[in-house]
Short mmCIF file of C-alpha atoms and ligand atoms in Angstrom, two decimals:
data_model
loop_
_atom_site.label_atom_id
_atom_site.label_comp_id
_atom_site.label_asym_id
_atom_site.label_seq_id
_atom_site.Cartn_x
_atom_site.Cartn_y
_atom_site.Cartn_z
CA MET A 56 10.72 -56.29 12.06
CA GLN A 57 14.51 -56.56 11.89
CA PRO A 58 16.04 -53.40 13.36
CA ASP A 59 18.57 -51.35 11.40
CA ALA A 60 20.56 -50.71 14.59
CA ASP A 61 20.51 -51.84 18.20
CA VAL A 62 20.95 -48.26 19.35
CA LEU A 63 20.10 -45.21 17.25
CA ILE A 64 21.66 -42.00 18.50
CA ILE A 65 20.12 -38.73 17.36
CA GLY A 66 22.61 -35.86 17.48
CA ALA A 67 26.40 -35.82 17.12
CA GLY A 68 27.55 -33.46 19.86
CA ALA A 69 29.49 -34.58 22.93
CA CYS A 70 26.47 -36.44 24.30
CA GLY A 71 25.70 -38.42 21.17
CA LEU A 72 29.33 -39.26 20.46
CA ALA A 73 29.98 -40.34 24.08
CA ALA A 74 26.81 -42.46 24.09
CA ALA A 75 27.80 -44.09 20.81
CA ILE A 76 31.28 -45.01 22.02
CA ALA A 77 30.02 -46.40 25.35
CA ALA A 78 27.26 -48.46 23.70
CA HIS A 79 29.58 -49.77 20.97
CA ASP A 80 32.22 -50.76 23.52
CA SER A 81 29.52 -52.71 25.38
CA GLY A 82 29.12 -54.90 22.33
CA VAL A 83 26.00 -53.66 20.52
CA ASN A 84 25.70 -52.06 17.10
CA VAL A 85 25.18 -48.34 16.99
CA ALA A 86 24.33 -45.68 14.41
CA ILE A 87 24.45 -41.90 14.78
CA ILE A 88 22.44 -39.39 12.76
CA GLU A 89 23.15 -35.65 12.74
CA LYS A 90 20.87 -33.13 11.07
CA LEU A 91 23.53 -30.57 10.17
CA ASP A 92 26.29 -31.10 7.65
CA ARG A 93 28.91 -31.04 10.39
CA PRO A 94 28.97 -32.68 13.81
CA GLY A 95 29.78 -31.03 17.14
CA GLY A 96 26.82 -28.79 17.99
CA ASN A 97 27.27 -26.58 21.01
CA SER A 98 29.96 -28.91 22.28
CA SER A 99 32.28 -27.59 19.56
CA LEU A 100 31.68 -24.00 20.68
CA SER A 101 32.27 -24.66 24.37
CA THR A 102 35.58 -24.60 26.20
CA GLY A 103 35.44 -28.39 26.39
CA SER A 104 35.57 -28.30 30.19
CA VAL A 105 34.19 -31.33 32.02
CA PRO A 106 34.07 -31.17 35.83
CA ALA A 107 34.94 -34.18 37.98
CA ALA A 108 35.55 -34.74 41.67
CA GLY A 109 38.18 -37.21 42.89
CA SER A 110 39.78 -37.79 39.49
CA ARG A 111 43.32 -39.07 39.19
CA PHE A 112 44.22 -35.79 37.48
CA GLN A 113 43.21 -33.93 40.62
CA ARG A 114 45.17 -36.33 42.83
CA GLU A 115 48.26 -35.90 40.64
CA ALA A 116 47.92 -32.11 41.02
CA GLY A 117 47.46 -32.42 44.79
CA VAL A 118 43.85 -31.19 44.67
CA VAL A 119 41.77 -32.63 47.49
CA ASP A 120 38.17 -33.08 46.38
CA SER A 121 35.25 -35.44 46.82
CA PRO A 122 31.83 -36.11 45.27
CA GLU A 123 30.28 -34.74 48.49
CA GLN A 124 32.10 -31.42 48.07
CA PHE A 125 31.16 -31.25 44.37
CA LEU A 126 27.53 -32.03 45.17
CA ALA A 127 27.49 -29.35 47.88
CA ASP A 128 28.90 -26.82 45.35
CA LEU A 129 26.27 -27.71 42.74
CA MET A 130 23.40 -27.57 45.23
CA ARG A 131 24.62 -24.22 46.62
CA THR A 132 24.94 -22.73 43.15
CA GLY A 133 21.87 -24.31 41.57
CA GLY A 134 19.43 -24.34 44.48
CA ALA A 135 16.26 -26.40 44.23
CA THR A 136 16.23 -28.92 41.39
CA ASP A 137 13.67 -31.23 39.83
CA CYS A 138 16.21 -34.07 39.61
CA PRO A 139 18.34 -34.37 42.77
CA ASP A 140 19.07 -38.09 42.18
CA LEU A 141 20.43 -37.38 38.70
CA VAL A 142 22.69 -34.61 40.03
CA ARG A 143 24.05 -37.02 42.66
CA ARG A 144 24.62 -39.75 40.09
CA LEU A 145 26.50 -37.49 37.65
CA VAL A 146 28.65 -36.20 40.48
CA ASP A 147 29.37 -39.71 41.76
CA THR A 148 30.37 -40.92 38.30
CA SER A 149 32.21 -37.73 37.28
CA ALA A 150 35.74 -39.03 37.99
CA ALA A 151 34.96 -42.22 36.05
CA THR A 152 33.63 -40.06 33.21
CA VAL A 153 36.79 -37.98 32.74
CA GLU A 154 39.06 -40.99 33.21
CA TRP A 155 37.00 -42.84 30.57
CA LEU A 156 37.38 -39.81 28.29
CA ALA A 157 41.15 -39.96 28.68
CA ASP A 158 41.60 -43.75 28.62
CA ALA A 159 38.86 -45.23 26.40
CA VAL A 160 38.23 -42.25 24.13
CA GLY A 161 41.82 -41.00 24.06
CA ALA A 162 40.74 -37.40 24.71
CA ARG A 163 43.58 -34.97 25.33
CA ILE A 164 42.29 -33.45 28.55
CA ALA A 165 44.01 -32.18 31.66
CA LEU A 166 42.97 -30.53 34.90
CA VAL A 167 42.70 -26.74 34.60
CA THR A 168 44.41 -25.06 37.52
CA ALA A 169 45.15 -21.64 36.01
CA TYR A 170 41.98 -19.81 37.02
CA LYS A 171 38.98 -19.98 39.31
CA HIS A 172 35.74 -21.47 38.00
CA ILE A 173 32.26 -20.25 38.65
CA GLY A 174 30.54 -22.40 41.26
CA HIS A 175 33.52 -24.60 42.16
CA THR A 176 35.47 -24.43 45.41
CA VAL A 177 38.47 -26.35 43.99
CA PRO A 178 39.98 -26.87 40.51
CA ARG A 179 37.70 -29.46 38.98
CA LEU A 180 37.44 -28.75 35.27
CA HIS A 181 39.19 -31.13 32.89
CA ALA A 182 39.67 -29.59 29.45
CA PRO A 183 41.78 -29.67 26.28
CA ALA A 184 44.91 -27.52 26.58
CA SER A 185 43.48 -25.19 23.93
CA ARG A 186 40.24 -24.76 25.98
CA ARG A 187 38.41 -25.35 22.73
CA GLY A 188 35.46 -27.71 22.73
CA GLN A 189 36.28 -28.50 19.10
CA ASP A 190 39.35 -30.42 20.28
CA LEU A 191 37.22 -32.55 22.59
CA VAL A 192 34.73 -33.16 19.79
CA ASP A 193 37.56 -34.06 17.40
CA ASP A 194 38.86 -36.65 19.89
CA LEU A 195 35.37 -38.13 20.30
CA LEU A 196 34.93 -38.20 16.51
CA ARG A 197 38.26 -39.96 16.07
CA ALA A 198 37.17 -42.61 18.59
CA VAL A 199 33.86 -43.04 16.71
CA GLU A 200 35.68 -43.39 13.40
CA THR A 201 38.28 -45.83 14.77
CA ARG A 202 35.45 -48.07 15.95
CA GLY A 203 33.72 -47.93 12.59
CA ILE A 204 30.52 -46.49 14.08
CA PRO A 205 28.40 -45.09 11.22
CA LEU A 206 27.73 -41.34 11.47
CA ALA A 207 25.31 -39.91 8.90
CA LEU A 208 25.62 -36.14 8.57
CA GLY A 209 22.83 -34.08 7.08
CA ASN A 210 20.29 -36.62 8.35
CA GLY A 211 17.85 -35.02 10.78
CA ALA A 212 15.31 -37.00 12.75
CA SER A 213 11.91 -35.52 11.93
CA ALA A 214 9.88 -37.65 14.35
CA LEU A 215 10.22 -40.53 16.79
CA LEU A 216 8.49 -43.76 15.78
CA PRO A 217 5.96 -44.94 18.35
CA ASP A 218 5.91 -48.71 18.91
CA GLY A 219 2.17 -48.78 19.54
CA ARG A 220 2.66 -49.71 23.20
CA GLY A 221 3.70 -46.30 24.52
CA GLY A 222 7.39 -46.72 23.71
CA VAL A 223 9.53 -45.92 20.66
CA MET A 224 11.14 -48.10 17.99
CA GLY A 225 13.23 -45.71 15.88
CA ALA A 226 12.88 -42.45 14.02
CA ASP A 227 11.84 -40.93 10.74
CA VAL A 228 14.75 -39.19 9.09
CA GLU A 229 14.96 -36.45 6.50
CA THR A 230 18.16 -35.58 4.69
CA ILE A 231 19.26 -32.02 3.90
CA SER A 232 18.25 -32.67 0.26
CA GLY A 233 14.76 -33.74 1.34
CA GLU A 234 14.97 -37.55 1.06
CA ARG A 235 13.13 -39.47 3.73
CA GLN A 236 13.80 -42.79 5.37
CA ARG A 237 12.78 -44.71 8.46
CA ILE A 238 15.34 -46.17 10.86
CA ILE A 239 14.14 -48.98 13.12
CA ALA A 240 16.15 -49.39 16.33
CA ARG A 241 15.80 -51.29 19.59
CA LYS A 242 16.80 -48.22 21.60
CA VAL A 243 16.89 -44.52 20.78
CA ILE A 244 19.09 -41.98 22.55
CA LEU A 245 18.09 -38.34 22.16
CA ALA A 246 21.26 -36.27 22.11
CA VAL A 247 19.80 -33.25 20.31
CA ASN A 248 20.67 -30.62 22.96
CA GLY A 249 18.16 -28.08 24.27
CA PHE A 250 15.89 -25.36 22.89
CA ALA A 251 17.92 -22.15 23.05
CA GLY A 252 17.57 -21.77 19.28
CA ASN A 253 13.77 -22.01 19.41
CA ARG A 254 12.30 -18.56 20.13
CA ASP A 255 8.83 -19.89 20.96
CA LEU A 256 10.12 -22.35 23.53
CA ILE A 257 12.42 -19.71 25.06
CA ALA A 258 9.50 -17.29 25.38
CA ARG A 259 7.45 -20.04 27.01
CA PHE A 260 9.99 -21.46 29.45
CA CYS A 261 12.71 -18.79 29.93
CA PRO A 262 10.91 -15.45 29.37
CA GLU A 263 13.51 -13.42 31.29
CA ILE A 264 16.08 -14.07 28.57
CA SER A 265 13.65 -13.95 25.65
CA GLY A 266 14.98 -11.45 23.14
CA ALA A 267 18.67 -11.96 23.98
CA GLN A 268 20.89 -13.01 21.11
CA TYR A 269 21.49 -16.76 20.93
CA PHE A 270 25.18 -17.63 20.72
CA GLY A 271 25.01 -21.39 20.33
CA ALA A 272 24.95 -23.78 17.40
CA ARG A 273 21.90 -23.64 15.16
CA GLY A 274 20.90 -27.27 15.73
CA SER A 275 19.49 -26.61 19.23
CA THR A 276 15.88 -26.19 18.17
CA GLY A 277 14.12 -28.09 20.95
CA GLU A 278 13.01 -31.37 19.34
CA ALA A 279 13.52 -33.26 22.62
CA VAL A 280 10.97 -31.03 24.35
CA LEU A 281 8.52 -31.05 21.43
CA TRP A 282 8.65 -34.83 20.91
CA GLY A 283 8.75 -35.50 24.64
CA GLU A 284 5.56 -33.55 25.16
CA GLN A 285 3.87 -35.53 22.37
CA LEU A 286 4.90 -38.81 24.02
CA GLY A 287 3.78 -37.72 27.49
CA ALA A 288 7.27 -37.32 28.98
CA ALA A 289 7.88 -35.23 32.08
CA LEU A 290 9.95 -32.04 31.73
CA GLY A 291 12.22 -30.63 34.43
CA ASN A 292 14.23 -27.53 35.34
CA MET A 293 12.73 -25.79 32.31
CA GLY A 294 13.48 -22.22 33.41
CA ALA A 295 17.25 -22.76 33.82
CA TYR A 296 19.76 -21.60 31.23
CA GLN A 297 23.37 -20.52 30.75
CA GLY A 298 23.73 -16.93 29.71
CA TYR A 299 26.69 -14.65 29.09
CA ALA A 300 26.56 -11.15 30.47
CA ALA A 301 29.24 -9.60 28.27
CA VAL A 302 29.10 -10.33 24.56
CA SER A 303 31.01 -7.54 22.85
CA ASP A 304 28.83 -5.30 20.72
CA PRO A 305 28.89 -5.04 17.74
CA HIS A 306 31.81 -7.49 17.35
CA GLY A 307 29.82 -10.44 18.67
CA SER A 308 32.73 -12.22 20.34
CA LEU A 309 32.76 -12.82 24.08
CA LEU A 310 34.47 -10.24 26.26
CA SER A 311 36.51 -12.47 28.57
CA TRP A 312 34.84 -12.61 31.99
CA THR A 313 38.37 -12.48 33.42
CA THR A 314 38.09 -8.71 32.87
CA ILE A 315 35.23 -8.58 35.39
CA GLU A 316 36.35 -11.35 37.73
CA LYS A 317 39.75 -9.67 38.11
CA GLY A 318 38.14 -6.41 39.18
CA GLY A 319 36.32 -4.82 36.25
CA MET A 320 32.90 -3.21 36.58
CA ILE A 321 29.85 -2.82 34.31
CA ILE A 322 27.77 0.33 33.81
CA ASN A 323 24.65 0.98 31.77
CA GLY A 324 23.86 3.60 29.12
CA THR A 325 23.28 6.29 31.73
CA GLY A 326 26.73 5.64 33.18
CA ASP A 327 25.46 3.94 36.34
CA ARG A 328 26.49 0.64 37.89
CA PHE A 329 23.48 -1.58 38.51
CA GLY A 330 24.48 -4.76 40.38
CA ASP A 331 27.06 -7.11 41.84
CA GLU A 332 29.10 -8.29 38.88
CA SER A 333 30.63 -11.10 40.94
CA ALA A 334 27.40 -13.07 40.31
CA GLY A 335 29.38 -14.48 37.37
CA TYR A 336 29.06 -14.38 33.61
CA SER A 337 25.86 -16.42 33.57
CA GLY A 338 24.32 -15.21 36.84
CA TYR A 339 24.77 -11.57 35.88
CA THR A 340 23.09 -11.98 32.48
CA PRO A 341 19.55 -11.04 33.63
CA ASN A 342 20.92 -7.84 35.24
CA VAL A 343 22.42 -6.75 31.93
CA MET A 344 19.29 -7.88 30.07
CA ALA A 345 17.13 -5.76 32.38
CA GLN A 346 18.95 -2.56 31.30
CA GLY A 347 17.25 -2.92 27.92
CA ALA A 348 20.21 -1.47 25.99
CA PRO A 349 23.94 -2.10 25.57
CA CYS A 350 26.09 -1.78 28.71
CA PHE A 351 29.80 -1.06 29.16
CA ALA A 352 32.55 -3.05 30.89
CA ILE A 353 35.37 -0.99 32.37
CA PHE A 354 38.76 -2.27 33.57
CA ASP A 355 42.36 -1.16 33.85
CA GLN A 356 45.72 -2.07 32.35
CA ARG A 357 46.60 -4.72 34.97
CA ILE A 358 43.33 -6.52 34.27
CA PHE A 359 43.84 -6.11 30.51
CA ASP A 360 47.24 -7.79 30.87
CA VAL A 361 45.75 -10.81 32.68
CA ALA A 362 43.00 -11.22 30.07
CA ALA A 363 45.58 -10.88 27.30
CA ASP A 364 46.57 -14.51 27.98
CA GLU A 365 43.34 -15.44 26.20
CA GLU A 366 43.38 -15.54 22.41
CA GLU A 367 39.78 -14.36 21.92
CA PHE A 368 40.35 -11.31 24.12
CA VAL A 369 43.46 -10.31 22.19
CA GLU A 370 41.55 -10.66 18.91
CA LEU A 371 38.73 -8.50 20.25
CA ALA A 372 41.18 -5.83 21.39
CA ASN A 373 43.00 -5.93 18.04
CA TYR A 374 39.72 -5.48 16.19
CA GLY A 375 38.92 -2.35 18.20
CA GLY A 376 36.29 -3.90 20.48
CA VAL A 377 38.18 -2.67 23.54
CA LYS A 378 38.99 1.05 23.64
CA LYS A 379 41.44 2.92 25.87
CA GLY A 380 41.07 6.26 27.65
CA ALA A 381 43.21 8.21 30.12
CA THR A 382 40.31 8.94 32.49
CA PRO A 383 36.72 7.77 33.12
CA ALA A 384 35.51 10.92 31.35
CA ASP A 385 37.59 10.02 28.27
CA LEU A 386 36.05 6.54 28.26
CA ALA A 387 32.58 8.08 28.44
CA ARG A 388 33.23 10.28 25.42
CA LEU A 389 34.36 7.26 23.35
CA HIS A 390 30.80 5.94 23.56
CA GLY A 391 28.77 9.12 23.91
CA LEU A 392 28.07 8.54 27.61
CA ASP A 393 27.73 11.22 30.28
CA PRO A 394 31.33 11.90 31.50
CA ASP A 395 30.21 13.06 34.96
CA ALA A 396 28.07 9.98 35.54
CA VAL A 397 30.83 7.58 34.44
CA THR A 398 33.42 9.40 36.58
CA ALA A 399 31.12 9.22 39.61
CA SER A 400 30.45 5.50 39.05
CA VAL A 401 34.16 4.66 38.80
CA GLU A 402 34.95 6.73 41.91
CA SER A 403 32.22 5.12 43.95
CA TYR A 404 33.27 1.63 42.78
CA ASN A 405 36.88 2.35 43.70
CA LYS A 406 35.86 3.53 47.17
CA ALA A 407 34.05 0.25 47.75
CA ALA A 408 37.03 -1.72 46.37
CA ARG A 409 39.36 0.12 48.77
CA GLY A 410 36.99 -0.66 51.65
CA ASP A 411 36.26 3.04 52.25
CA GLU A 412 32.54 2.42 51.96
CA PRO A 413 30.26 -0.60 51.51
CA ASP A 414 29.49 -1.45 47.90
CA ALA A 415 26.02 -0.24 46.96
CA PHE A 416 25.31 -3.62 45.34
CA GLY A 417 27.04 -5.90 47.85
CA ARG A 418 30.08 -6.84 45.77
CA ARG A 419 32.79 -8.20 48.06
CA ASP A 420 35.40 -9.68 45.75
CA PHE A 421 37.16 -6.85 43.91
CA ALA A 422 40.32 -8.78 42.96
CA LEU A 423 42.76 -6.21 41.44
CA ALA A 424 40.40 -3.21 41.85
CA PRO A 425 40.39 -0.27 42.72
CA LEU A 426 40.90 0.58 39.06
CA LYS A 427 44.09 2.58 38.43
CA GLY A 428 45.65 4.64 35.65
CA ALA A 429 44.47 4.43 32.05
CA LEU A 430 41.23 2.52 31.61
CA TYR A 431 39.58 0.32 28.98
CA ILE A 432 35.95 0.16 27.92
CA CYS A 433 33.99 -2.42 25.93
CA ARG A 434 30.33 -2.16 24.90
CA VAL A 435 28.51 -5.38 25.79
CA VAL A 436 25.12 -7.05 25.37
CA PRO A 437 23.72 -10.17 27.06
CA GLY A 438 23.69 -13.50 25.25
CA LEU A 439 22.03 -16.89 25.63
CA PHE A 440 24.33 -19.94 25.40
CA HIS A 441 22.16 -22.91 26.11
CA THR A 442 19.13 -24.10 28.03
CA GLN A 443 19.40 -26.38 31.04
CA GLY A 444 15.86 -27.72 31.15
CA GLY A 445 14.68 -30.82 29.35
CA LEU A 446 13.30 -34.32 29.61
CA MET A 447 13.15 -35.87 33.05
CA VAL A 448 15.33 -38.98 33.02
CA ASP A 449 16.34 -41.62 35.55
CA ASP A 450 19.92 -42.20 36.71
CA ASP A 451 20.71 -43.98 33.44
CA GLY A 452 19.07 -41.52 31.09
CA ARG A 453 15.75 -43.34 30.60
CA VAL A 454 13.09 -40.78 29.70
CA LEU A 455 10.35 -40.68 32.34
CA ARG A 456 6.65 -39.94 32.43
CA PRO A 457 5.22 -37.69 35.15
CA ASN A 458 4.42 -40.85 37.16
CA GLY A 459 8.12 -41.76 37.17
CA ARG A 460 7.76 -44.72 34.79
CA PRO A 461 10.07 -44.84 31.76
CA ILE A 462 8.97 -44.49 28.15
CA ALA A 463 10.17 -47.81 26.78
CA ASN A 464 13.36 -47.74 24.69
CA LEU A 465 13.87 -43.97 24.91
CA PHE A 466 16.92 -42.37 26.52
CA ALA A 467 18.17 -38.77 26.65
CA GLY A 468 21.29 -36.95 27.79
CA GLY A 469 23.13 -33.65 27.56
CA GLY A 470 21.01 -30.62 26.78
CA ALA A 471 18.03 -32.82 25.85
CA ALA A 472 17.64 -33.85 29.50
CA ALA A 473 16.85 -31.85 32.62
CA GLY A 474 20.12 -30.28 33.74
CA LEU A 475 22.23 -29.69 36.83
CA SER A 476 21.72 -25.94 37.26
CA GLY A 477 18.59 -25.74 39.38
CA ARG A 478 15.05 -25.06 38.29
CA THR A 479 15.21 -21.57 36.92
CA GLY A 480 17.31 -18.59 35.90
CA ALA A 481 20.94 -18.10 34.92
CA SER A 482 22.58 -18.04 38.33
CA GLY A 483 22.42 -21.80 38.91
CA TYR A 484 24.92 -22.57 36.18
CA ALA A 485 28.30 -23.80 37.44
CA SER A 486 31.11 -24.06 34.87
CA GLY A 487 30.99 -27.42 33.14
CA ASN A 488 27.39 -28.33 33.99
CA GLY A 489 26.56 -28.58 30.29
CA LEU A 490 29.35 -30.96 29.37
CA LEU A 491 29.07 -33.10 32.50
CA SER A 492 25.52 -33.84 31.48
CA ALA A 493 26.56 -34.32 27.85
CA VAL A 494 29.53 -36.63 28.36
CA GLY A 495 28.54 -38.15 31.72
CA LEU A 496 24.90 -38.83 30.98
CA GLY A 497 25.66 -39.69 27.35
CA ARG A 498 28.04 -42.40 28.53
CA LEU A 499 25.59 -43.73 31.14
CA ALA A 500 22.71 -43.75 28.65
CA GLY A 501 24.89 -45.59 26.10
CA LEU A 502 25.83 -48.21 28.68
CA ALA A 503 22.24 -48.65 29.90
CA ALA A 504 20.78 -48.85 26.38
CA ALA A 505 23.38 -51.48 25.45
CA ASP A 506 22.59 -53.46 28.61
CA GLU A 507 18.88 -53.47 27.77
CA VAL A 508 19.63 -54.73 24.26
CA LYS A 509 21.86 -57.49 25.60
CA THR A 510 19.43 -58.50 28.33
CA ARG A 511 16.61 -58.81 25.80
CA SER A 512 18.79 -60.80 23.39
CA ALA A 513 19.83 -63.16 26.18
CA ALA A 514 16.20 -63.73 27.29
C1 LIG B 947 29.54 -20.46 23.51
C2 LIG B 947 29.24 -21.60 24.45
C3 LIG B 947 30.16 -21.92 25.45
C4 LIG B 947 29.90 -22.98 26.32
N1 LIG B 947 30.84 -23.32 27.25
C5 LIG B 947 30.63 -24.43 28.03
C6 LIG B 947 31.64 -24.91 28.89
O1 LIG B 947 32.76 -24.41 28.93
N2 LIG B 947 31.38 -25.99 29.67
C7 LIG B 947 30.17 -26.64 29.61
O2 LIG B 947 29.96 -27.60 30.34
N3 LIG B 947 29.21 -26.22 28.77
C8 LIG B 947 29.42 -25.15 27.97
N4 LIG B 947 28.45 -24.77 27.10
C9 LIG B 947 27.26 -25.61 26.99
C10 LIG B 947 27.62 -26.91 26.29
O3 LIG B 947 28.23 -26.60 25.07
C11 LIG B 947 26.38 -27.77 26.07
O4 LIG B 947 25.68 -27.93 27.28
C12 LIG B 947 26.79 -29.15 25.57
O5 LIG B 947 27.69 -29.03 24.50
C13 LIG B 947 25.57 -29.94 25.14
O6 LIG B 947 26.01 -31.12 24.50
P1 LIG B 947 24.98 -31.95 23.65
O7 LIG B 947 25.75 -33.08 23.06
O8 LIG B 947 23.80 -32.24 24.47
O9 LIG B 947 24.50 -30.93 22.52
P2 LIG B 947 25.28 -30.43 21.20
O10 LIG B 947 26.74 -30.45 21.38
O11 LIG B 947 24.66 -29.15 20.79
O12 LIG B 947 24.92 -31.54 20.15
C14 LIG B 947 23.58 -31.77 19.73
C15 LIG B 947 23.62 -32.17 18.27
O13 LIG B 947 22.34 -32.66 17.90
C16 LIG B 947 22.03 -32.20 16.60
N5 LIG B 947 20.58 -32.27 16.40
C17 LIG B 947 19.63 -31.46 16.91
N6 LIG B 947 18.42 -31.83 16.50
C18 LIG B 947 18.59 -32.93 15.71
C19 LIG B 947 17.71 -33.77 14.99
N7 LIG B 947 16.39 -33.57 14.96
N8 LIG B 947 18.23 -34.82 14.28
C20 LIG B 947 19.57 -35.04 14.27
N9 LIG B 947 20.45 -34.25 14.93
C21 LIG B 947 19.98 -33.21 15.66
C22 LIG B 947 22.58 -30.79 16.59
O14 LIG B 947 22.75 -30.31 15.29
C23 LIG B 947 23.91 -31.00 17.35
O15 LIG B 947 24.97 -31.33 16.46
C24 LIG B 947 28.68 -23.70 26.21
C25 LIG B 947 27.77 -23.38 25.21
C26 LIG B 947 28.04 -22.34 24.32
C27 LIG B 947 27.05 -22.03 23.23
#
């Protein structure tokens, strides 16, 4: 049967768009389908930050880095992983990935040096100046359009087509208006992201965060896992996810983690601190979740002023999500908390920050704390951003069976594939892990799929 496309890409986030561009530029014909009526997925909601070690942008900024150092950072942060070879490969190709983004795609990215990143020992994130993932997606979309690659919005894959020999040969597609069609392709790349928007899969694989609000795009409903299981694919790192410990409540926007990293603290509804906030915005999510009710971030004017460089924080403050009080007791009253308990928690935190006594929860980095003068308070709840578990793939994104053999013609990348953040929990997530897998593995899968097409045609 004559295929409709050499390479069919399912999903138009950073992974799918990167895969499409790489495959097209290798000389094969490519088509992208996207189930929603707009492209971008979670990639649009992210900060667009892609980590790379040894990039020319780092060299120009005088940052000394290496794949070895990056790998050591990821392994320290993530711990044991089901896919060590994949982590190594994405690290080794990370500089090539961001340079390809800048040169072949024309993405407007630069090295971020302004602030520290969770899990990284040196500045390594390459992002749009706006820090908006939408800008990265727009650049990828422009590159797709310039190349004339067809992108069909509102066309969701409803099933993969088995080829009768254990592999795949395309997908069944359903449009938003309910029309159905079948697309035959030599290779299929699953770029559908993870399963954070699928409550059943979250309860099954990430129970500790089950019940948290999901803050990602609504397309992440876990088809890669569901279809992979049907085809007999292996799954990896299924318990790992990226959370956010401080979503403002009830406003629903993110309270900038700068407020905590620069010395803020978090208390629960009884006015007590309950952990070491320096675990990071993702790593601290289960601690906040375990309180079972909204918590409260507290910081001072100096910290407020640093966070005020960030647009979203200023908006939150302007909309009344951040309230000011002259004393800890005043803050407590703003939210109906016990003034004595809040005062005691702030005093004890400040003693630890001054070095007068060890912190009860082992926090060592207090940045600008002890907290001084008038204080700010923001009610927060935990959120789920995306899952980091998915299909086990080889170094080029080929989907694998438990015996390590590939499922013929099927590739996966980004959130559809097993990720870089260790096997389980929220603490293994280093900034940029999601997009490195999306752009880096998307590109590699696109190249490998195109190579397979060309090799077969030449045979
Ligand atoms: C608020 C937020 C902030 C984040 N910040 C960062 C960050 O700074 N750095 C970082 O590295 N990561 C970050 N992440 C995670 C990162 O966004 C994701 O890991 C990454 O975007 C995944 O890319 P993707 O292409 O795999 O998925 P997506 O970008 O989600 O794209 C998948 C696409 O597939 C489509 N799709 C799904 N199912 C089907 C189907 N059956 N048929 C057709 N199409 C389908 C979806 O609609 C979607 O458009 C953040 C996530 C969130 C939610």
